[in-house]
Amino acid sequence: MLSIRTGERLAVAVVEAIHTGDVQALKRLLAENPGLATARMGGDHVDDACVGGTMSRTLLHVATDWPGHFPNGAATVVTLVEAGADVNARFVGPHTETPLHWAASSNDVEVLDALLDAGADIEAPGAVIAGGTPLADAVAFGQWEAARRLVARGATTPLREAAALGLMERVERHWAGDDPPTPDQTTHACWYACHGGQQRAAQYLLERGADLNWVSTWDRLTPLDAARRSGHDQLVEWLRGQGGKSASELHQGLVRDES
């Protein structure tokens, strides 16, 4: 497999072609450099994403890199796949995300569709969010168009993703069997519902024992904080009426109790 460093002339040229949407230039580079479509790319320094070091990515990762929405993105995906790129190739490093994870994380629905049409695994694990699927990334990062498109294309919806999207039938289905969600799962789902601005889901989960003032382990926010950060002011007011507090208010109360 061809390995190239980001500072090499070939790497610079192919990244420029992809990010500017110059599909003809990309096709020319692929024709002139056998193996380029499946190449892995890394950095020039030990502390970069370096080939031979600890991290590398593929050209499909380049096509889906943040912030996404590069010109002719879908055509670029088709060109790379037709040249032999592995649509399910994984990032090598601290996570194992696929290009579909990256498209979901940047809300690039056009490229997301192109990847799925080319055979991308919609349920691929490895996300930076708890090792989950592309849907886990889309929901956690508030990329709602991508999240809803993934659901429309057949993605499964764990409880917290269903809650964040307000998919009440799917939320309620988790209580339909003999193995209902645990208290922790219910609380996490309620946090996600507030992150997504879904009052009905939040209320349903609170009625089933969710902790209204749980502080998330990943960003130290309560459900009220999550709703406020996402701009859901009406939900914030409703949570206040239920006794919801911010993490700072909880901390101040704890300090007063200890003094």
XYZ file of N, CA and C in Angstrom:
777
model
N 0.841 -1.198 0.000
C 0.000 0.000 0.000
C 0.875 1.246 0.000
N 0.522 2.195 -0.840
C 1.260 3.442 -0.937
C 1.053 4.283 0.314
N 2.155 4.797 0.862
C 2.100 5.699 2.013
C 2.747 7.013 1.616
N 2.075 8.114 1.872
C 2.618 9.421 1.523
C 2.464 10.375 2.708
N 3.412 11.271 2.824
C 3.367 12.269 3.895
C 2.731 13.553 3.379
N 2.095 14.263 4.281
C 1.302 15.419 3.864
C 2.121 16.508 3.179
N 3.429 16.566 3.457
C 4.251 17.600 2.841
C 4.771 17.246 1.467
N 4.596 15.997 1.044
C 5.081 15.595 -0.270
C 4.275 16.286 -1.380
N 4.952 16.496 -2.516
C 4.300 17.187 -3.632
C 3.016 16.490 -4.068
N 3.052 15.158 -4.135
C 1.861 14.406 -4.546
C 0.720 14.605 -3.560
N 1.045 14.565 -2.272
C -0.001 14.746 -1.260
C -0.618 16.132 -1.360
N 0.204 17.136 -1.517
C -0.305 18.509 -1.628
C -1.219 18.645 -2.839
N -0.801 18.036 -3.955
C -1.584 18.145 -5.187
C -2.932 17.439 -5.064
N -2.942 16.244 -4.483
C -4.196 15.497 -4.414
C -5.147 16.114 -3.397
N -4.625 16.621 -2.300
C -5.489 17.296 -1.321
C -6.099 18.554 -1.940
N -5.298 19.304 -2.683
C -5.819 20.514 -3.330
C -6.911 20.154 -4.336
N -6.701 19.100 -5.097
C -7.712 18.691 -6.081
C -9.015 18.306 -5.395
N -8.907 17.588 -4.293
C -10.104 17.153 -3.569
C -10.811 18.333 -2.926
N -10.072 19.188 -2.263
C -10.696 20.281 -1.513
C -11.198 21.417 -2.402
N -10.688 21.514 -3.629
C -11.197 22.527 -4.550
C -12.251 21.955 -5.491
N -12.479 20.652 -5.402
C -13.479 20.026 -6.259
C -13.046 19.867 -7.702
N -11.739 19.829 -7.930
C -11.217 19.679 -9.295
C -11.153 18.186 -9.623
N -12.277 17.655 -10.073
C -12.384 16.210 -10.307
C -11.472 15.775 -11.451
N -11.329 16.600 -12.482
C -10.458 16.230 -13.595
C -9.008 16.123 -13.142
N -8.556 17.052 -12.312
C -7.194 16.973 -11.793
C -7.022 15.730 -10.923
N -8.042 15.414 -10.140
C -7.991 14.216 -9.301
C -7.880 12.973 -10.177
N -8.673 12.893 -11.231
C -8.608 11.729 -12.134
C -7.229 11.614 -12.775
N -6.637 12.735 -13.144
C -5.312 12.709 -13.748
C -4.271 12.192 -12.756
N -4.339 12.652 -11.525
C -3.394 12.194 -10.510
C -3.564 10.704 -10.228
N -4.797 10.243 -10.192
C -5.047 8.821 -9.952
C -4.504 7.978 -11.097
N -4.649 8.468 -12.331
C -4.154 7.724 -13.490
C -2.626 7.696 -13.526
N -2.008 8.783 -13.088
C -0.545 8.890 -13.155
C 0.154 8.206 -11.984
N -0.592 7.899 -10.914
C 0.018 7.352 -9.701
C -0.738 6.108 -9.240
N -0.391 4.950 -9.797
C -1.076 3.707 -9.398
C -1.010 3.501 -7.882
N -2.120 3.127 -7.314
C -2.172 2.914 -5.874
C -2.561 4.137 -5.076
N -2.697 5.284 -5.734
C -3.017 6.509 -5.007
C -4.395 6.441 -4.351
N -5.350 5.801 -5.018
C -6.711 5.746 -4.478
C -6.777 5.041 -3.132
N -5.860 4.108 -2.898
C -5.859 3.360 -1.636
C -4.721 3.787 -0.712
N -4.051 4.870 -1.060
C -2.916 5.324 -0.262
C -3.361 5.786 1.122
N -2.436 5.706 2.046
C -2.648 6.267 3.382
C -1.730 7.473 3.523
N -2.291 8.522 4.102
C -1.591 9.796 4.202
C -1.391 10.174 5.655
N -0.190 10.679 5.970
C 0.099 11.138 7.316
C 0.952 12.383 7.293
N 1.423 12.795 8.481
C 2.155 14.046 8.596
C 3.641 13.897 8.421
N 4.316 15.025 8.492
C 5.756 15.059 8.299
C 6.539 14.986 9.596
N 5.856 15.060 10.728
C 6.548 15.092 12.010
C 6.011 14.023 12.929
N 6.788 13.663 13.905
C 6.419 12.593 14.821
C 5.117 12.906 15.531
N 4.880 14.179 15.853
C 3.677 14.522 16.593
C 2.500 14.842 15.679
N 2.669 14.677 14.367
C 1.566 14.814 13.434
C 0.944 13.452 13.179
N -0.074 13.453 12.315
C -0.698 12.191 11.914
C 0.195 11.536 10.874
N 1.224 10.858 11.317
C 2.282 10.446 10.400
C 2.231 8.978 10.022
N 2.494 8.733 8.732
C 2.697 7.379 8.262
C 3.951 6.847 8.926
N 3.880 5.645 9.449
C 5.012 5.093 10.169
C 5.007 5.509 11.616
N 4.102 6.434 11.987
C 3.957 6.845 13.372
C 2.721 6.202 13.944
N 1.819 7.000 14.458
C 0.642 6.430 15.096
C -0.652 6.716 14.364
N -0.656 7.600 13.378
C -1.917 7.989 12.749
C -1.782 8.117 11.240
N -2.850 7.766 10.536
C -2.914 7.991 9.097
C -4.369 7.953 8.646
N -4.614 8.488 7.452
C -5.960 8.545 6.906
C -5.907 8.269 5.410
N -7.077 8.138 4.794
C -7.167 7.874 3.367
C -7.658 9.106 2.623
N -7.685 9.001 1.293
C -8.183 10.135 0.508
C -9.671 10.357 0.710
N -10.422 9.306 1.022
C -11.830 9.519 1.341
C -11.981 10.278 2.662
N -11.034 10.101 3.578
C -11.039 10.930 4.784
C -10.715 12.386 4.428
N -9.820 12.577 3.482
C -9.522 13.937 3.031
C -10.785 14.577 2.454
N -11.553 13.794 1.685
C -12.769 14.311 1.055
C -13.862 14.628 2.062
N -13.769 14.049 3.257
C -14.802 14.255 4.278
C -14.278 15.005 5.492
N -13.067 15.543 5.370
C -12.440 16.223 6.498
C -13.237 17.470 6.871
N -13.126 17.854 8.146
C -13.774 19.066 8.638
C -13.267 20.288 7.877
N -14.094 21.221 7.463
C -15.521 21.324 7.786
C -16.444 20.649 6.780
N -15.889 19.883 5.850
C -16.707 19.217 4.849
C -17.274 20.185 3.828
N -18.254 19.715 3.042
C -18.950 20.545 2.059
C -17.995 21.108 1.003
N -16.985 20.306 0.634
C -16.075 20.749 -0.423
C -16.803 20.694 -1.772
N -16.404 21.532 -2.716
C -17.077 21.518 -4.026
C -17.003 20.133 -4.674
N -18.081 19.743 -5.328
C -18.138 18.463 -6.041
C -17.799 17.281 -5.141
N -18.217 17.369 -3.875
C -17.864 16.330 -2.919
C -18.364 14.957 -3.304
N -19.608 14.875 -3.747
C -20.166 13.575 -4.124
C -19.432 12.997 -5.328
N -19.118 13.841 -6.316
C -18.383 13.369 -7.493
C -16.978 12.916 -7.109
N -16.384 13.587 -6.156
C -15.060 13.174 -5.674
C -15.122 11.791 -5.054
N -16.149 11.542 -4.238
C -16.313 10.228 -3.633
C -16.456 9.162 -4.711
N -17.301 9.413 -5.692
C -17.509 8.451 -6.776
C -16.198 8.184 -7.511
N -15.444 9.239 -7.795
C -14.178 9.096 -8.508
C -13.191 8.233 -7.733
N -13.084 8.481 -6.436
C -12.141 7.716 -5.619
C -12.577 6.255 -5.495
N -13.850 6.022 -5.303
C -14.340 4.645 -5.165
C -14.156 3.881 -6.473
N -14.459 4.523 -7.592
C -14.275 3.872 -8.884
C -12.804 3.544 -9.147
N -11.905 4.319 -8.539
C -10.468 4.068 -8.698
C -9.947 3.024 -7.714
N -10.822 2.552 -6.812
C -10.413 1.480 -5.912
C -10.382 1.825 -4.447
N -10.769 3.050 -4.071
C -10.744 3.434 -2.651
C -11.724 2.587 -1.855
N -11.310 2.237 -0.658
C -12.151 1.450 0.261
C -13.073 2.406 1.004
N -14.373 2.300 0.728
C -15.331 3.231 1.316
C -15.433 3.069 2.829
N -14.996 1.906 3.336
C -15.048 1.659 4.780
C -13.677 1.673 5.434
N -12.691 2.246 4.759
C -11.356 2.359 5.350
C -11.412 3.175 6.637
N -10.541 2.826 7.563
C -10.590 3.460 8.882
C -9.381 4.356 9.125
N -9.625 5.394 9.847
C -8.539 6.225 10.374
C -7.698 5.356 11.296
N -6.405 5.528 11.253
C -5.512 4.809 12.166
C -4.986 5.816 13.172
N -5.311 5.592 14.434
C -4.912 6.515 15.483
C -5.737 6.315 16.727
N -6.052 7.382 17.442
C -6.796 7.268 18.697
C -8.260 6.874 18.522
N -8.759 6.899 17.302
C -10.095 6.387 16.996
C -9.990 5.633 15.674
N -11.062 5.003 15.259
C -11.051 4.238 14.004
C -12.228 4.656 13.126
N -12.436 5.942 12.992
C -13.575 6.429 12.237
C -13.411 6.188 10.738
N -14.544 5.939 10.095
C -14.602 5.802 8.643
C -14.913 7.156 8.017
N -14.800 7.259 6.695
C -15.216 8.508 6.049
C -16.671 8.874 6.341
N -17.531 7.877 6.514
C -18.937 8.173 6.813
C -19.070 8.855 8.173
N -18.269 8.447 9.152
C -18.260 9.148 10.438
C -17.922 10.633 10.222
N -16.939 10.887 9.377
C -16.487 12.262 9.176
C -17.536 13.089 8.433
N -18.182 12.497 7.439
C -19.244 13.217 6.733
C -20.395 13.535 7.676
N -20.728 12.588 8.547
C -21.796 12.815 9.523
C -21.410 13.923 10.492
N -20.149 13.960 10.883
C -19.688 14.947 11.864
C -19.671 16.364 11.314
N -19.626 16.508 9.990
C -19.629 17.847 9.391
C -20.946 18.172 8.703
N -21.956 17.297 8.901
C -23.301 17.560 8.372
C -23.310 17.642 6.855
N -22.417 16.902 6.221
C -22.290 16.926 4.765
C -23.187 15.831 4.180
N -24.451 16.152 4.025
C -25.451 15.148 3.628
C -25.209 14.644 2.211
N -24.798 15.505 1.308
C -24.559 15.089 -0.074
C -23.468 14.026 -0.130
N -22.383 14.252 0.569
C -21.287 13.286 0.584
C -21.679 12.040 1.372
N -22.418 12.224 2.445
C -22.934 11.091 3.211
C -23.729 10.158 2.305
N -24.606 10.720 1.486
C -25.398 9.906 0.568
C -24.502 9.188 -0.441
N -23.501 9.896 -0.950
C -22.604 9.280 -1.932
C -21.854 8.104 -1.321
N -21.423 8.245 -0.085
C -20.721 7.151 0.593
C -21.642 5.959 0.807
N -22.865 6.216 1.246
C -23.826 5.129 1.446
C -24.163 4.451 0.119
N -24.322 5.238 -0.924
C -24.611 4.670 -2.241
C -23.458 3.791 -2.722
N -22.251 4.094 -2.280
C -21.068 3.324 -2.679
C -20.819 2.126 -1.770
N -21.676 1.943 -0.756
C -21.545 0.758 0.092
C -21.002 0.993 1.479
N -20.943 2.234 1.924
C -20.441 2.505 3.266
C -21.317 1.828 4.312
N -20.682 1.339 5.359
C -21.378 0.648 6.444
C -22.014 1.683 7.366
N -23.333 1.754 7.354
C -24.040 2.761 8.146
C -23.928 2.486 9.635
N -23.601 1.236 10.002
C -23.485 0.866 11.407
C -22.028 0.682 11.845
N -21.097 1.204 11.083
C -19.682 1.036 11.427
C -19.390 1.618 12.802
N -18.765 0.836 13.691
C -18.364 1.382 14.988
C -17.064 2.170 14.850
N -16.606 2.727 15.953
C -15.316 3.399 15.959
C -15.343 4.896 16.126
N -16.521 5.472 16.379
C -16.623 6.932 16.504
C -15.832 7.453 17.698
N -15.454 8.716 17.612
C -14.831 9.358 18.766
C -15.824 9.460 19.916
N -17.111 9.365 19.605
C -18.152 9.386 20.626
C -18.446 7.945 21.042
N -17.801 7.511 22.110
C -18.063 6.205 22.730
C -17.894 5.040 21.770
N -17.045 5.209 20.755
C -16.817 4.116 19.827
C -18.022 3.771 18.972
N -18.948 4.701 18.823
C -20.221 4.416 18.184
C -20.228 4.541 16.678
N -21.436 4.615 16.154
C -21.674 4.665 14.717
C -21.618 6.109 14.207
N -21.708 6.292 12.879
C -21.804 7.663 12.360
C -22.967 8.446 12.964
N -24.073 7.770 13.262
C -25.203 8.471 13.887
C -24.814 9.029 15.250
N -24.007 8.296 15.995
C -23.558 8.785 17.306
C -22.799 10.095 17.162
N -21.935 10.179 16.146
C -21.205 11.424 15.904
C -22.157 12.549 15.520
N -23.048 12.275 14.570
C -23.950 13.321 14.084
C -24.785 13.900 15.216
N -25.324 13.042 16.066
C -26.169 13.509 17.165
C -25.340 14.252 18.209
N -24.225 13.702 18.593
C -23.410 14.331 19.636
C -22.947 15.722 19.218
N -22.620 15.890 17.940
C -22.129 17.176 17.453
C -23.249 18.088 16.955
N -24.497 17.664 17.140
C -25.624 18.500 16.752
C -25.753 18.694 15.255
N -25.356 17.698 14.493
C -25.459 17.760 13.037
C -26.765 17.075 12.627
N -27.853 17.822 12.785
C -29.179 17.220 12.756
C -29.618 16.773 11.366
N -29.220 17.492 10.314
C -29.598 17.039 8.969
C -28.945 15.696 8.664
N -27.666 15.571 9.000
C -26.980 14.298 8.772
C -27.597 13.195 9.617
N -27.918 13.524 10.862
C -28.502 12.511 11.745
C -29.820 12.003 11.181
N -30.665 12.900 10.741
C -31.968 12.478 10.222
C -31.826 11.727 8.895
N -30.846 12.108 8.085
C -30.642 11.375 6.840
C -30.147 9.956 7.138
N -29.280 9.800 8.106
C -28.812 8.461 8.480
C -29.986 7.594 8.941
N -30.877 8.180 9.737
C -32.062 7.426 10.182
C -32.919 7.062 8.980
N -33.111 8.001 8.076
C -33.921 7.740 6.888
C -33.303 6.661 6.009
N -31.966 6.569 6.054
C -31.272 5.567 5.247
C -31.141 4.223 5.967
N -31.708 4.122 7.181
C -31.764 2.827 7.837
C -30.925 2.648 9.082
N -30.314 3.706 9.583
C -29.501 3.576 10.787
C -30.347 3.164 11.980
N -29.811 2.275 12.795
C -30.485 1.923 14.038
C -30.352 3.085 15.012
N -31.319 3.173 15.947
C -31.351 4.313 16.861
C -31.327 3.832 18.302
N -30.148 3.780 18.912
C -30.107 3.535 20.351
C -30.926 4.581 21.090
N -31.225 4.314 22.342
C -32.144 5.167 23.092
C -31.733 6.629 23.078
N -30.483 6.906 23.354
C -30.123 8.319 23.490
C -30.193 9.066 22.154
N -29.866 8.391 21.043
C -29.989 9.043 19.742
C -31.465 9.249 19.386
N -32.306 8.248 19.691
C -33.740 8.396 19.434
C -34.311 9.549 20.244
N -33.876 9.689 21.493
C -34.360 10.779 22.342
C -33.920 12.131 21.802
N -32.675 12.230 21.382
C -32.157 13.497 20.868
C -32.893 13.944 19.614
N -33.373 12.983 18.832
C -34.077 13.297 17.602
C -35.593 13.377 17.789
N -36.062 13.105 19.005
C -37.492 13.182 19.275
C -38.300 12.089 18.596
N -37.685 10.940 18.373
C -38.367 9.821 17.717
C -39.086 9.005 18.787
N -40.270 9.492 19.155
C -40.938 8.954 20.331
C -41.324 7.485 20.192
N -41.746 7.058 19.039
C -42.088 5.641 18.888
C -40.876 4.771 19.169
N -39.725 5.210 18.728
C -38.503 4.438 18.966
C -38.076 4.523 20.422
N -38.264 5.686 21.029
C -37.959 5.814 22.456
C -38.839 4.869 23.263
N -40.130 4.910 23.013
C -41.068 4.092 23.782
C -40.842 2.601 23.567
N -40.346 2.243 22.396
C -40.088 0.845 22.087
C -39.080 0.229 23.045
N -38.190 1.049 23.594
C -37.176 0.535 24.515
C -37.790 0.057 25.827
N -39.010 0.488 26.101
C -39.700 0.043 27.322
C -40.747 -1.042 27.037
N -40.795 -1.496 25.801
C -41.842 -2.436 25.416
C -41.502 -3.886 25.751
N -40.233 -4.185 25.947
C -39.824 -5.559 26.184
C -39.605 -5.868 27.653
N -38.929 -6.985 27.881
C -38.672 -7.438 29.251
C -37.379 -6.876 29.829
N -36.645 -6.113 29.033
C -35.358 -5.596 29.485
C -35.309 -4.087 29.263
N -36.033 -3.320 30.076
C -36.077 -1.867 29.879
C -34.726 -1.225 30.176
N -34.524 0.003 29.728
C -33.265 0.704 29.983
C -32.968 0.825 31.477
N -31.688 0.850 31.793
C -31.258 1.038 33.175
C -31.460 2.502 33.575
N -31.401 2.801 34.871
C -31.494 4.202 35.286
C -30.431 5.090 34.627
N -29.207 4.598 34.509
C -28.167 5.402 33.857
C -28.495 5.652 32.397
N -28.949 4.630 31.694
C -29.308 4.802 30.288
C -30.452 5.793 30.132
N -31.400 5.745 31.043
C -32.537 6.664 30.995
C -32.075 8.098 31.231
N -31.196 8.282 32.196
C -30.671 9.613 32.497
C -29.857 10.162 31.333
N -28.996 9.331 30.754
C -28.189 9.787 29.621
C -29.093 10.171 28.454
N -30.141 9.384 28.221
C -31.059 9.682 27.129
C -31.793 10.997 27.367
N -32.143 11.286 28.622
C -32.803 12.550 28.941
C -31.868 13.716 28.653
N -30.602 13.570 29.009
C -29.607 14.608 28.697
C -29.563 14.843 27.193
N -29.542 13.753 26.436
C -29.502 13.871 24.976
C -30.769 14.518 24.430
N -31.913 14.204 25.014
C -33.159 14.826 24.581
C -33.080 16.341 24.745
N -32.508 16.796 25.834
C -32.371 18.237 26.068
C -31.344 18.840 25.116
N -30.278 18.126 24.855
C -29.282 18.538 23.860
C -29.947 18.750 22.503
N -30.908 17.877 22.173
C -31.593 17.982 20.893
C -32.839 18.846 20.914
N -33.176 19.419 22.069
C -34.338 20.297 22.150
C -35.666 19.568 22.115
N -35.688 18.343 22.628
C -36.879 17.499 22.529
C -37.577 17.415 23.883
N -38.497 18.351 24.137
C -39.173 18.419 25.440
C -40.027 17.181 25.698
N -40.743 16.726 24.694
C -41.616 15.569 24.913
C -40.795 14.350 25.330
N -39.676 14.149 24.674
C -38.820 13.019 25.032
C -38.250 13.204 26.428
N -37.819 14.422 26.746
C -37.273 14.691 28.076
C -38.315 14.402 29.151
N -39.540 14.853 28.935
C -40.597 14.607 29.917
C -40.851 13.110 30.080
N -40.924 12.403 28.986
C -41.157 10.956 29.032
C -40.069 10.262 29.855
N -38.828 10.676 29.659
C -37.706 10.044 30.350
C -37.650 10.448 31.824
N -37.994 11.686 32.126
C -38.066 12.103 33.526
C -39.142 11.307 34.265
N -40.240 11.041 33.590
C -41.308 10.249 34.200
C -40.866 8.816 34.462
N -39.807 8.406 33.817
C -39.279 7.053 34.010
C -37.996 7.046 34.825
N -37.789 8.125 35.556
C -36.728 8.126 36.555
C -35.431 8.791 36.183
N -35.356 9.470 35.066
C -34.121 10.155 34.702
C -33.762 11.207 35.745
N -32.467 11.375 35.959
C -31.963 12.370 36.903
C -31.926 13.727 36.209
N -32.805 14.630 36.635
C -32.948 15.930 36.000
C -31.669 16.748 36.037
N -30.891 16.598 37.091
C -29.711 17.443 37.267
C -28.403 16.657 37.201
N -28.433 15.586 36.435
C -27.193 14.824 36.221
C -26.194 15.666 35.440
N -24.933 15.596 35.834
C -23.868 16.335 35.153
C -23.103 15.360 34.269
N -23.074 15.631 32.986
C -22.442 14.713 32.039
C -20.950 14.583 32.318
N -20.437 13.410 32.071
C -19.014 13.144 32.312
C -18.144 13.685 31.189
N -18.727 13.963 30.015
C -17.902 14.371 28.866
C -17.733 15.875 28.770
N -18.702 16.667 29.236
C -18.504 18.111 29.149
C -19.002 18.866 30.382
N -19.334 18.112 31.432
C -19.700 18.694 32.724
C -20.892 19.635 32.611
N -21.900 19.237 31.847
C -23.115 20.019 31.695
C -24.315 19.225 32.183
N -25.291 19.928 32.754
C -26.572 19.313 33.103
C -27.485 19.335 31.865
N -28.628 18.657 31.929
C -29.581 18.776 30.821
C -29.968 20.221 30.526
N -30.159 21.029 31.566
C -30.487 22.435 31.355
C -29.360 23.151 30.617
N -28.118 22.885 31.019
C -26.971 23.477 30.317
C -26.952 23.064 28.853
N -27.224 21.776 28.609
C -27.189 21.264 27.234
C -28.250 21.934 26.377
N -29.439 22.107 26.944
C -30.507 22.776 26.203
C -30.153 24.235 25.932
N -29.581 24.900 26.915
C -29.195 26.317 26.741
C -28.112 26.443 25.685
N -27.103 25.574 25.725
C -26.021 25.642 24.746
C -26.538 25.476 23.321
N -27.556 24.637 23.163
C -28.114 24.387 21.838
C -29.143 25.426 21.421
N -29.432 26.400 22.281
C -30.339 27.483 21.923
C -31.808 27.175 22.076
N -32.137 26.186 22.928
C -33.541 25.797 23.102
C -34.111 26.494 24.339
N -34.426 27.767 24.179
C -34.805 28.597 25.321
C -36.109 28.142 25.980
N -37.087 27.744 25.191
C -38.352 27.295 25.782
C -38.147 26.038 26.614
N -37.294 25.155 26.143
C -36.993 23.947 26.906
C -36.264 24.304 28.192
N -35.384 25.280 28.142
C -34.684 25.728 29.348
C -35.696 26.194 30.392
N -36.667 27.005 29.955
C -37.678 27.480 30.891
C -38.489 26.323 31.466
N -38.838 25.368 30.631
C -39.590 24.205 31.109
C -38.778 23.407 32.123
N -37.512 23.215 31.847
C -36.648 22.486 32.777
C -36.533 23.238 34.106
N -36.459 24.550 34.025
C -36.439 25.353 35.257
C -37.692 25.057 36.086
N -38.809 24.962 35.406
C -40.057 24.688 36.118
C -40.106 23.309 36.748
N -39.300 22.404 36.218
C -39.233 21.053 36.784
C -38.197 20.932 37.897
N -37.460 22.029 38.143
C -36.410 22.002 39.145
C -35.010 21.857 38.574
N -34.894 22.046 37.265
C -33.590 21.911 36.633
C -32.639 23.025 37.021
N -31.370 22.661 37.143
C -30.321 23.619 37.498
C -29.139 23.459 36.555
N -28.319 24.487 36.532
C -27.081 24.408 35.771
C -26.009 23.752 36.626
N -24.942 23.322 35.979
C -23.843 22.711 36.720
C -23.211 23.703 37.687
N -23.119 24.967 37.274
C -22.523 25.966 38.163
C -23.398 26.192 39.387
N -24.710 26.168 39.203
C -25.607 26.325 40.341
C -25.495 25.136 41.296
N -25.376 23.958 40.746
C -25.205 22.776 41.595
C -23.902 22.864 42.372
N -22.857 23.336 41.707
C -21.561 23.462 42.371
C -21.616 24.510 43.483
N -22.267 25.630 43.198
C -22.386 26.680 44.216
C -23.171 26.179 45.421
N -24.221 25.393 45.164
C -24.992 24.833 46.258
C -24.184 23.865 47.085
N -23.335 23.087 46.428
C -22.484 22.143 47.139
C -21.478 22.877 48.017
N -20.926 23.959 47.476
C -19.960 24.747 48.249
C -20.627 25.333 49.483
N -21.853 25.870 49.312
C -22.563 26.442 50.455
C -22.846 25.367 51.511
N -23.215 24.178 51.049
C -23.523 23.103 52.000
C -22.296 22.670 52.788
N -21.127 22.792 52.166
C -19.893 22.351 52.828
C -19.312 23.432 53.723
N -19.769 24.682 53.556
C -19.196 25.783 54.350
C -19.941 25.960 55.673
